[in-house]
Coordinates of C-alpha atoms and ligand atoms in Angstrom, one line a residue:
M1018 CA 0.0 0.0 0.0
K1019 CA 1.1 3.6 -0.6
A1020 CA -0.2 7.1 -0.5
I1021 CA -2.8 7.9 -3.2
I1022 CA -2.5 11.1 -5.3
D1023 CA -5.5 12.5 -7.1
R1024 CA -4.0 13.4 -10.5
D1025 CA -6.7 15.9 -11.3
E1026 CA -6.1 17.8 -8.0
C1027 CA -2.3 17.8 -8.1
T1028 CA -0.9 21.2 -9.1
G1029 CA 2.7 19.9 -9.5
C1030 CA 4.0 22.2 -6.7
E1031 CA 6.5 19.4 -5.7
E1032 CA 6.1 20.2 -2.0
C1033 CA 5.4 16.5 -1.3
V1034 CA 8.6 15.5 -3.1
E1035 CA 10.6 17.7 -0.8
V1036 CA 8.9 16.6 2.4
C1037 CA 8.9 12.8 1.7
P1038 CA 11.5 11.3 4.2
V1039 CA 12.1 8.2 2.1
G1040 CA 12.3 9.9 -1.3
A1041 CA 9.3 7.9 -2.6
I1042 CA 7.7 10.7 -4.6
E1043 CA 8.8 11.7 -8.1
M1044 CA 7.3 14.1 -10.7
E1045 CA 6.1 12.6 -13.9
D1046 CA 4.5 15.0 -16.5
D1047 CA 4.2 17.7 -13.7
V1048 CA 2.2 15.3 -11.6
A1049 CA 3.5 13.7 -8.3
V1050 CA 3.7 9.9 -8.5
V1051 CA 4.3 7.7 -5.4
G1052 CA 6.7 4.8 -5.6
D1053 CA 6.9 1.5 -3.7
D1054 CA 9.2 2.9 -1.1
C1055 CA 6.3 4.8 0.5
D1056 CA 6.1 3.9 4.2
L1057 CA 2.8 5.6 4.7
C1058 CA 4.2 8.1 7.2
G1059 CA 1.6 10.7 6.0
M1060 CA 3.9 13.7 5.9
C1061 CA 3.0 14.4 2.2
V1062 CA -0.7 14.4 3.2
D1063 CA -0.1 17.2 5.7
E1064 CA 2.1 19.1 3.3
C1065 CA 0.0 19.1 0.2
P1066 CA -1.6 22.6 -0.1
V1067 CA -4.5 21.3 -2.3
E1068 CA -5.3 18.2 -0.3
A1069 CA -4.6 16.0 -3.3
I1070 CA -3.0 13.2 -1.3
T1071 CA -4.8 10.6 0.9
M1072 CA -3.8 7.5 2.8
P1073 CA -5.2 4.2 1.8
R1074 CA -7.4 2.5 4.4
K1075 CA -7.8 -1.2 4.9
E1076 CA -11.3 -2.4 4.1
V1077 CA -13.2 -4.1 6.9
A1078 CA -13.9 -6.9 4.4
E1079 CA -10.3 -8.0 5.0
E1080 CA -11.4 -9.4 8.4
A1081 CA -12.2 -12.5 6.4
V1082 CA -8.5 -13.3 6.4
F1083 CA -8.0 -12.8 10.1
S1084 CA -7.8 -16.5 10.5
D1085 CA -4.4 -16.3 8.7
Y1086 CA -3.0 -14.4 11.7
R1087 CA -1.8 -16.7 14.5
G1088 CA 0.5 -16.5 17.4
V1089 CA 1.6 -14.1 20.1
W1090 CA 4.9 -12.3 19.6
V1091 CA 7.0 -10.5 22.1
F1092 CA 9.6 -8.1 20.9
C1093 CA 12.5 -8.5 23.3
E1094 CA 14.7 -5.5 23.2
Q1095 CA 18.4 -5.6 24.0
V1096 CA 20.8 -2.9 24.9
A1097 CA 24.6 -3.5 24.5
G1098 CA 23.8 -7.2 24.1
E1099 CA 21.8 -7.6 27.2
I1100 CA 18.0 -8.4 27.0
A1101 CA 16.0 -5.8 28.9
R1102 CA 13.9 -7.0 31.8
V1103 CA 10.7 -5.8 30.1
G1104 CA 11.1 -8.5 27.5
F1105 CA 11.0 -11.2 30.2
E1106 CA 8.0 -9.6 31.8
L1107 CA 6.1 -9.5 28.5
L1108 CA 6.9 -13.2 27.9
G1109 CA 5.2 -13.9 31.2
A1110 CA 2.1 -11.9 30.1
G1111 CA 2.3 -13.3 26.5
R1112 CA 2.4 -16.8 27.9
S1113 CA -1.0 -16.5 29.5
L1114 CA -2.5 -14.8 26.4
A1115 CA -1.1 -17.5 24.1
D1116 CA -2.4 -20.3 26.4
K1117 CA -5.9 -18.7 26.4
L1118 CA -5.8 -18.6 22.6
G1119 CA -4.3 -22.0 22.2
Q1120 CA -1.5 -20.5 20.1
N1121 CA 2.3 -20.3 20.2
L1122 CA 4.3 -17.6 22.1
T1123 CA 7.2 -16.3 20.0
A1124 CA 10.1 -14.1 21.3
V1125 CA 11.6 -11.9 18.6
L1126 CA 15.2 -10.6 19.2
L1127 CA 17.2 -8.3 16.9
G1128 CA 21.0 -8.0 17.4
H1129 CA 24.4 -9.5 16.6
G1130 CA 26.3 -12.4 18.3
L1131 CA 23.5 -13.0 20.8
K1132 CA 22.6 -16.7 20.2
D1133 CA 23.1 -17.6 23.8
E1134 CA 21.0 -14.7 25.0
A1135 CA 18.3 -15.8 22.5
Q1136 CA 18.4 -19.3 23.9
R1137 CA 17.5 -18.0 27.4
L1138 CA 14.1 -16.7 26.1
F1139 CA 12.7 -20.3 26.0
S1140 CA 13.1 -20.6 29.8
F1141 CA 11.0 -17.5 30.3
G1142 CA 8.1 -18.9 28.5
A1143 CA 8.7 -18.7 24.7
D1144 CA 7.7 -21.7 22.5
E1145 CA 9.7 -20.3 19.5
V1146 CA 12.5 -17.7 19.3
I1147 CA 13.1 -15.7 16.1
Y1148 CA 16.6 -14.1 16.2
V1149 CA 17.5 -11.7 13.5
D1150 CA 21.3 -11.6 13.5
H1151 CA 23.3 -8.9 11.7
P1152 CA 26.1 -6.4 12.7
A1153 CA 23.8 -3.6 11.6
L1154 CA 21.3 -4.6 14.3
S1155 CA 23.8 -4.6 17.2
H1156 CA 22.5 -1.2 18.3
F1157 CA 19.0 0.1 18.1
N1158 CA 18.2 1.9 14.9
D1159 CA 14.7 3.2 14.3
E1160 CA 14.6 2.6 10.6
S1161 CA 16.3 -0.7 10.3
Y1162 CA 14.5 -2.2 13.3
S1163 CA 11.2 -1.0 11.9
K1164 CA 11.8 -2.5 8.5
V1165 CA 12.9 -5.8 9.9
L1166 CA 9.9 -6.2 12.1
I1167 CA 7.5 -5.0 9.4
N1168 CA 8.9 -7.5 7.0
L1169 CA 8.7 -10.3 9.5
I1170 CA 5.1 -9.4 10.3
K1171 CA 4.1 -9.4 6.7
E1172 CA 5.8 -12.7 6.1
R1173 CA 4.5 -14.6 9.1
K1174 CA 1.3 -12.8 10.2
P1175 CA 1.2 -12.9 14.1
D1176 CA -2.1 -12.2 15.7
I1177 CA -0.7 -10.2 18.7
I1178 CA 2.5 -8.2 19.2
L1179 CA 3.7 -6.9 22.6
A1180 CA 6.7 -4.7 23.1
G1181 CA 8.1 -2.6 25.9
A1182 CA 6.9 1.0 26.4
S1183 CA 10.6 1.9 26.8
S1184 CA 12.6 4.5 24.9
I1185 CA 13.2 1.9 22.2
G1186 CA 9.6 0.6 22.0
R1187 CA 8.1 4.1 22.1
S1188 CA 10.5 5.1 19.3
F1189 CA 9.9 2.5 16.7
I1190 CA 6.8 0.4 17.5
P1191 CA 4.3 3.2 16.3
R1192 CA 6.3 3.2 13.0
V1193 CA 5.8 -0.6 12.7
A1194 CA 2.1 -0.3 13.5
A1195 CA 1.8 2.4 10.8
G1196 CA 3.8 0.3 8.4
V1197 CA 1.5 -2.7 8.7
Q1198 CA -1.6 -0.5 8.9
T1199 CA -2.8 -1.6 12.3
G1200 CA -3.6 0.0 15.6
L1201 CA -1.4 0.3 18.7
T1202 CA -2.3 0.7 22.3
A1203 CA 0.5 2.3 24.3
D1204 CA 1.3 2.0 28.0
C1205 CA -1.1 -0.8 28.8
T1206 CA -1.5 -1.9 32.4
E1207 CA -3.5 -5.0 31.8
L1208 CA -3.9 -7.4 28.9
D1209 CA -6.4 -10.2 28.5
I1210 CA -8.3 -12.3 25.8
G1211 CA -12.0 -11.9 25.4
D1212 CA -13.9 -15.0 26.2
E1213 CA -16.2 -14.9 23.2
D1214 CA -14.6 -12.6 20.6
R1215 CA -11.0 -13.8 21.3
L1216 CA -9.7 -10.3 20.9
L1217 CA -6.9 -8.7 22.9
Y1218 CA -8.4 -6.6 25.6
Q1219 CA -5.8 -3.8 26.2
T1220 CA -6.4 -1.7 29.3
R1221 CA -4.7 1.6 30.0
P1222 CA -5.3 4.9 31.8
A1223 CA -7.2 7.4 29.6
F1224 CA -8.4 11.0 29.9
G1225 CA -5.4 12.0 32.0
G1226 CA -5.7 8.8 34.0
N1227 CA -9.1 9.6 35.3
V1228 CA -10.6 6.4 33.8
M1229 CA -9.2 3.1 32.8
A1230 CA -10.1 2.4 29.1
T1231 CA -10.1 -1.1 27.6
I1232 CA -9.2 -0.8 23.9
L1233 CA -9.9 -3.4 21.1
C1234 CA -8.5 -3.7 17.6
P1235 CA -11.2 -5.5 15.8
H1236 CA -10.7 -4.5 12.2
T1237 CA -7.0 -4.9 11.5
R1238 CA -4.2 -7.3 12.4
P1239 CA -1.9 -7.7 14.2
Q1240 CA -3.2 -6.3 17.5
M1241 CA -0.3 -4.4 19.0
A1242 CA 0.3 -3.1 22.5
T1243 CA 3.2 -1.7 24.5
V1244 CA 3.6 -2.1 28.3
R1245 CA 6.0 -0.3 30.6
S1246 CA 8.7 -2.2 32.5
R1247 CA 7.7 -3.4 35.9
V1248 CA 4.0 -3.5 35.1
M1249 CA 3.9 -7.2 34.4
K1250 CA 5.9 -9.9 36.2
P1251 CA 8.3 -12.4 34.5
L1252 CA 7.8 -16.1 35.0
A1253 CA 10.4 -17.9 37.1
P1254 CA 12.9 -19.2 34.6
D1255 CA 12.3 -22.9 33.8
E1256 CA 15.6 -24.3 32.5
S1257 CA 13.8 -27.5 31.3
R1258 CA 12.1 -25.4 28.6
Q1259 CA 14.4 -25.5 25.6
G1260 CA 14.1 -25.1 21.9
Q1261 CA 15.9 -24.4 18.6
V1262 CA 16.5 -20.7 18.0
E1263 CA 15.5 -19.8 14.5
V1264 CA 18.3 -17.5 13.2
V1265 CA 17.1 -15.2 10.4
N1266 CA 19.5 -13.4 8.1
P1267 CA 17.9 -10.2 7.1
D1268 CA 17.5 -9.0 3.6
E1269 CA 20.0 -6.1 3.0
T1270 CA 17.2 -3.8 2.0
W1271 CA 15.7 -4.2 5.5
L1272 CA 18.8 -2.7 7.0
E1273 CA 19.0 0.5 4.9
S1274 CA 19.0 3.5 7.2
R1275 CA 19.8 7.1 7.1
V1276 CA 21.0 6.9 10.7
E1277 CA 24.5 5.8 11.8
V1278 CA 25.1 4.9 15.4
V1279 CA 28.5 6.4 16.1
E1280 CA 28.9 5.5 19.7
V1281 CA 26.9 4.1 22.6
V1282 CA 27.7 5.7 26.0
R1283 CA 26.5 4.1 29.2
E1284 CA 24.9 6.7 31.5
T1285 CA 26.9 7.2 34.6
K1286 CA 25.1 10.1 36.2
E1287 CA 23.5 9.1 39.5
T1288 CA 19.7 9.1 39.3
A1289 CA 17.2 7.9 41.8
N1290 CA 17.6 4.2 41.5
L1291 CA 13.9 3.3 42.0
A1292 CA 13.8 0.7 39.2
D1293 CA 16.2 -1.7 41.0
A1294 CA 15.3 -1.0 44.6
E1295 CA 13.7 -3.9 46.5
V1296 CA 12.2 -1.5 49.1
I1297 CA 10.7 1.9 48.2
V1298 CA 9.5 4.4 50.8
T1299 CA 7.3 7.0 49.1
G1300 CA 6.1 10.2 50.6
G1301 CA 3.1 12.3 49.4
R1302 CA 1.4 15.6 50.2
G1303 CA 0.5 14.2 53.6
L1304 CA 4.1 14.8 54.7
G1305 CA 3.2 18.5 54.8
T1306 CA 6.7 20.0 54.4
P1307 CA 9.8 19.0 52.4
D1308 CA 12.1 18.5 55.4
K1309 CA 9.9 15.5 56.4
F1310 CA 11.5 13.5 53.6
E1311 CA 14.7 13.3 55.8
M1312 CA 12.6 10.9 58.0
L1313 CA 11.8 8.8 54.9
E1314 CA 15.4 8.8 53.8
E1315 CA 16.4 7.4 57.2
L1316 CA 13.7 4.7 57.0
A1317 CA 14.7 3.8 53.4
S1318 CA 18.4 3.6 54.3
L1319 CA 17.6 1.3 57.3
L1320 CA 15.7 -1.0 55.0
G1321 CA 18.3 -0.7 52.2
G1322 CA 15.8 1.0 49.9
A1323 CA 15.2 4.1 47.9
V1324 CA 12.9 7.1 48.4
G1325 CA 9.9 7.8 46.0
A1326 CA 7.5 10.6 45.9
S1327 CA 4.0 11.3 44.6
R1328 CA 3.5 13.9 41.9
A1329 CA 2.0 16.3 44.5
A1330 CA 5.2 16.1 46.5
V1331 CA 7.3 16.6 43.3
D1332 CA 5.1 19.4 42.0
A1333 CA 5.5 21.1 45.4
G1334 CA 9.3 21.0 44.8
W1335 CA 9.8 18.7 47.8
M1336 CA 11.6 16.0 45.8
P1337 CA 13.2 16.0 42.3
Y1338 CA 11.2 14.5 39.4
A1339 CA 13.5 11.5 39.2
H1340 CA 11.8 10.2 42.4
Q1341 CA 8.2 10.4 41.1
V1342 CA 6.3 7.2 41.0
G1343 CA 3.2 6.9 38.7
Q1344 CA 1.8 7.4 35.3
T1345 CA 4.0 10.4 34.5
G1346 CA 6.8 9.2 36.7
K1347 CA 8.5 5.8 37.1
T1348 CA 6.7 2.4 37.2
V1349 CA 8.1 0.3 40.0
S1350 CA 7.6 -3.2 41.4
P1351 CA 9.7 -3.6 44.6
K1352 CA 9.3 -6.4 47.2
L1353 CA 8.0 -3.8 49.6
Y1354 CA 6.4 -0.4 48.8
I1355 CA 5.7 1.9 51.8
A1356 CA 3.3 4.7 51.0
L1357 CA 3.2 7.5 53.5
G1358 CA 0.7 10.3 53.3
V1359 CA -0.2 9.2 49.7
S1360 CA -3.9 9.1 48.9
G1361 CA -3.6 6.6 46.1
A1362 CA -4.9 8.5 43.0
I1363 CA -5.2 6.2 40.0
Q1364 CA -2.2 7.9 38.3
H1365 CA -0.1 6.9 41.3
L1366 CA -1.5 3.4 41.6
V1367 CA -0.7 2.5 38.0
G1368 CA 3.0 3.1 38.8
M1369 CA 3.2 0.9 41.9
Q1370 CA 0.3 -1.5 42.2
S1371 CA 2.3 -4.5 41.0
S1372 CA 4.6 -4.3 44.0
D1373 CA 4.9 -7.6 46.0
N1374 CA 3.8 -6.0 49.3
I1375 CA 2.3 -2.6 49.9
L1376 CA 2.3 -1.0 53.4
A1377 CA 0.1 2.2 53.4
I1378 CA -0.1 4.6 56.3
N1379 CA -2.8 7.3 55.9
K1380 CA -5.1 9.2 58.3
D1381 CA -8.1 8.8 56.0
P1382 CA -9.7 5.3 56.2
D1383 CA -11.3 5.9 52.8
A1384 CA -8.1 6.7 51.0
P1385 CA -7.9 4.6 47.8
I1386 CA -4.4 3.5 48.5
F1387 CA -6.0 1.0 51.0
N1388 CA -7.6 -0.8 48.0
V1389 CA -4.2 -2.0 46.8
A1390 CA -2.5 -2.2 50.2
T1391 CA -1.3 -5.6 51.7
I1392 CA -1.2 -3.9 55.1
G1393 CA -3.1 -0.7 55.7
V1394 CA -2.6 1.5 58.8
V1395 CA -5.1 4.2 59.5
E1396 CA -3.0 6.5 61.7
D1397 CA -1.0 9.7 61.7
L1398 CA 2.2 8.9 59.9
F1399 CA 4.1 11.1 62.3
D1400 CA 3.1 8.8 65.2
V1401 CA 3.9 5.6 63.3
V1402 CA 7.1 6.3 61.3
P1403 CA 9.4 7.5 64.1
A1404 CA 8.3 4.5 66.2
L1405 CA 9.0 2.2 63.3
I1406 CA 12.4 3.7 62.8
E1407 CA 13.2 3.3 66.5
K1408 CA 12.0 -0.3 66.4
I1409 CA 14.2 -1.2 63.3
K1410 CA 17.2 0.5 64.9
A1411 CA 16.6 -1.5 68.1
E1412 CA 16.3 -4.7 66.1
K1413 CA 19.5 -4.0 64.3
R1414 CA 21.3 -3.2 67.6
G1415 CA 20.0 -6.4 69.2
Ligands
FAD2544 C1 -2.2 13.3 33.7 C2 -1.9 13.1 35.1 C3 -0.8 12.4 35.5 C4 -0.5 12.2 36.8 N1 0.7 11.5 37.1 C5 0.9 11.2 38.4 C6 2.0 10.4 38.8 O1 2.8 10.0 37.9 N2 2.2 10.2 40.1 C7 1.4 10.6 41.1 O2 1.7 10.4 42.3 N3 0.4 11.4 40.7 C8 0.1 11.7 39.4 N4 -0.9 12.6 39.1 C9 -1.6 13.3 40.3 C10 -2.6 12.5 41.0 O3 -3.9 12.6 40.4 C11 -2.7 13.0 42.5 O4 -3.1 14.4 42.4 C12 -1.5 12.8 43.3 O5 -1.0 11.5 43.2 C13 -1.8 13.1 44.7 O6 -0.6 13.0 45.5 P1 -0.7 12.7 47.0 O7 -1.4 11.4 47.2 O8 0.7 12.9 47.6 O9 -1.6 13.9 47.6 P2 -3.1 13.9 48.1 O10 -4.0 13.3 47.1 O11 -3.4 15.3 48.6 O12 -3.1 12.9 49.4 C14 -2.4 13.2 50.6 C15 -2.8 12.1 51.5 O13 -2.1 12.2 52.7 C16 -3.0 11.8 53.8 N5 -2.4 12.5 55.0 C17 -2.4 13.8 55.3 N6 -1.7 14.0 56.5 C18 -1.4 12.8 56.9 C19 -0.7 12.3 58.1 N7 -0.2 13.2 59.0 N8 -0.6 11.0 58.3 C20 -1.1 10.1 57.4 N9 -1.7 10.5 56.2 C21 -1.9 11.8 56.0 C22 -4.3 12.4 53.4 O14 -5.4 11.7 54.1 C23 -4.3 12.1 51.9 O15 -4.9 10.8 51.6 C24 -1.3 12.8 37.8 C25 -2.4 13.5 37.5 C26 -2.7 13.7 36.2 C27 -4.0 14.4 35.8

């Protein structure tokens, strides 16, 4: 499929030729003509001053061939040769979707020299592993990664594709969805299969997080969703699960890119290490003043953990943004999450509700944080936390 030009409307201004990022438009007899390289980005549609260009739309009638689309795919991203945690988490989620559908779960890995890493994906739930191996895929590259995935999808027709809502996923997965003319639900917090329609139910916060919306993709395939790291849980690795990695040598045309990765530099700047912390002590507006975070820092350091903050605390300037937990902050899943003076607004909950254990201390018995808490304490935090700190210190001394 490619952009459609209305020859009668085209004035030959050539603006679409200049704006096309892949050089797919040429002039013939003073009329613009779209070539096969068109990747349906739509930039020419926006640029055309006489609205002579439109995007093709799939007809609903194509639903008849949906039965050709089978299998759940998980795109497992790697950085510097190491598979990111979100890939393992999505294999866990993908496993239950595939089981409900009675279909295979396939892990897709792009990189170079990563056969052993690819093999590990079986133990995390994959039935099949497709590993596209080429030096040009060592480091993430928007254009080549998109083309590889688009071509694989066109060849093999998966029913569902899951990917991380990470910097990498956010960057190229929308391009892949556009390339295969399907929908994409970003930042899902829950995924399920409909009992009757067998569609992927993709739930995510909507309207600024004030409602949870469940989104379906009934008219096109594949059904595509991204999920942030730490929202889903990986399966415990099962080393008895083994298989044969399918190594794919990509077509050279899939690797063409205008981008060259010159160097990859590991970030060394210290940031709030919430993602890896096993204990997080989070403070909200209920703390009242910024100096009260010192008490939280003391508790966190006694427990070997890190300090988090609600958006209200961050907006008030009490803590830097790097500590914010929630929809517009970090998504975390520690062994223990302690919420102090945090009401539990939905935008906060989506960032921490998959924690193993949640201890909430709040004066208000109706605070929504108690709906997700493992242990809820309806008390003034300034009575409980100093006593808790003293108790832990005494335990450590004894
Ligand atoms: C688009 C959008 C994105 C957002 N993203 C985020 C996000 O990423 N993260 C986030 O946190 N929020 C986010 N929010 C904001 C969110 O809606 C809430 O406003 C925010 O989480 C409230 O923070 P809080 O719980 O600290 O404050 P409040 O809601 O004011 O709650 C304070 C709580 O402290 C309790 N309290 C007061 N004093 C004490 C005491 N002495 N002892 C015990 N308890 C006490 C109160 O009972 C109350 O429940 C977002 C909002 C929008 C619209």
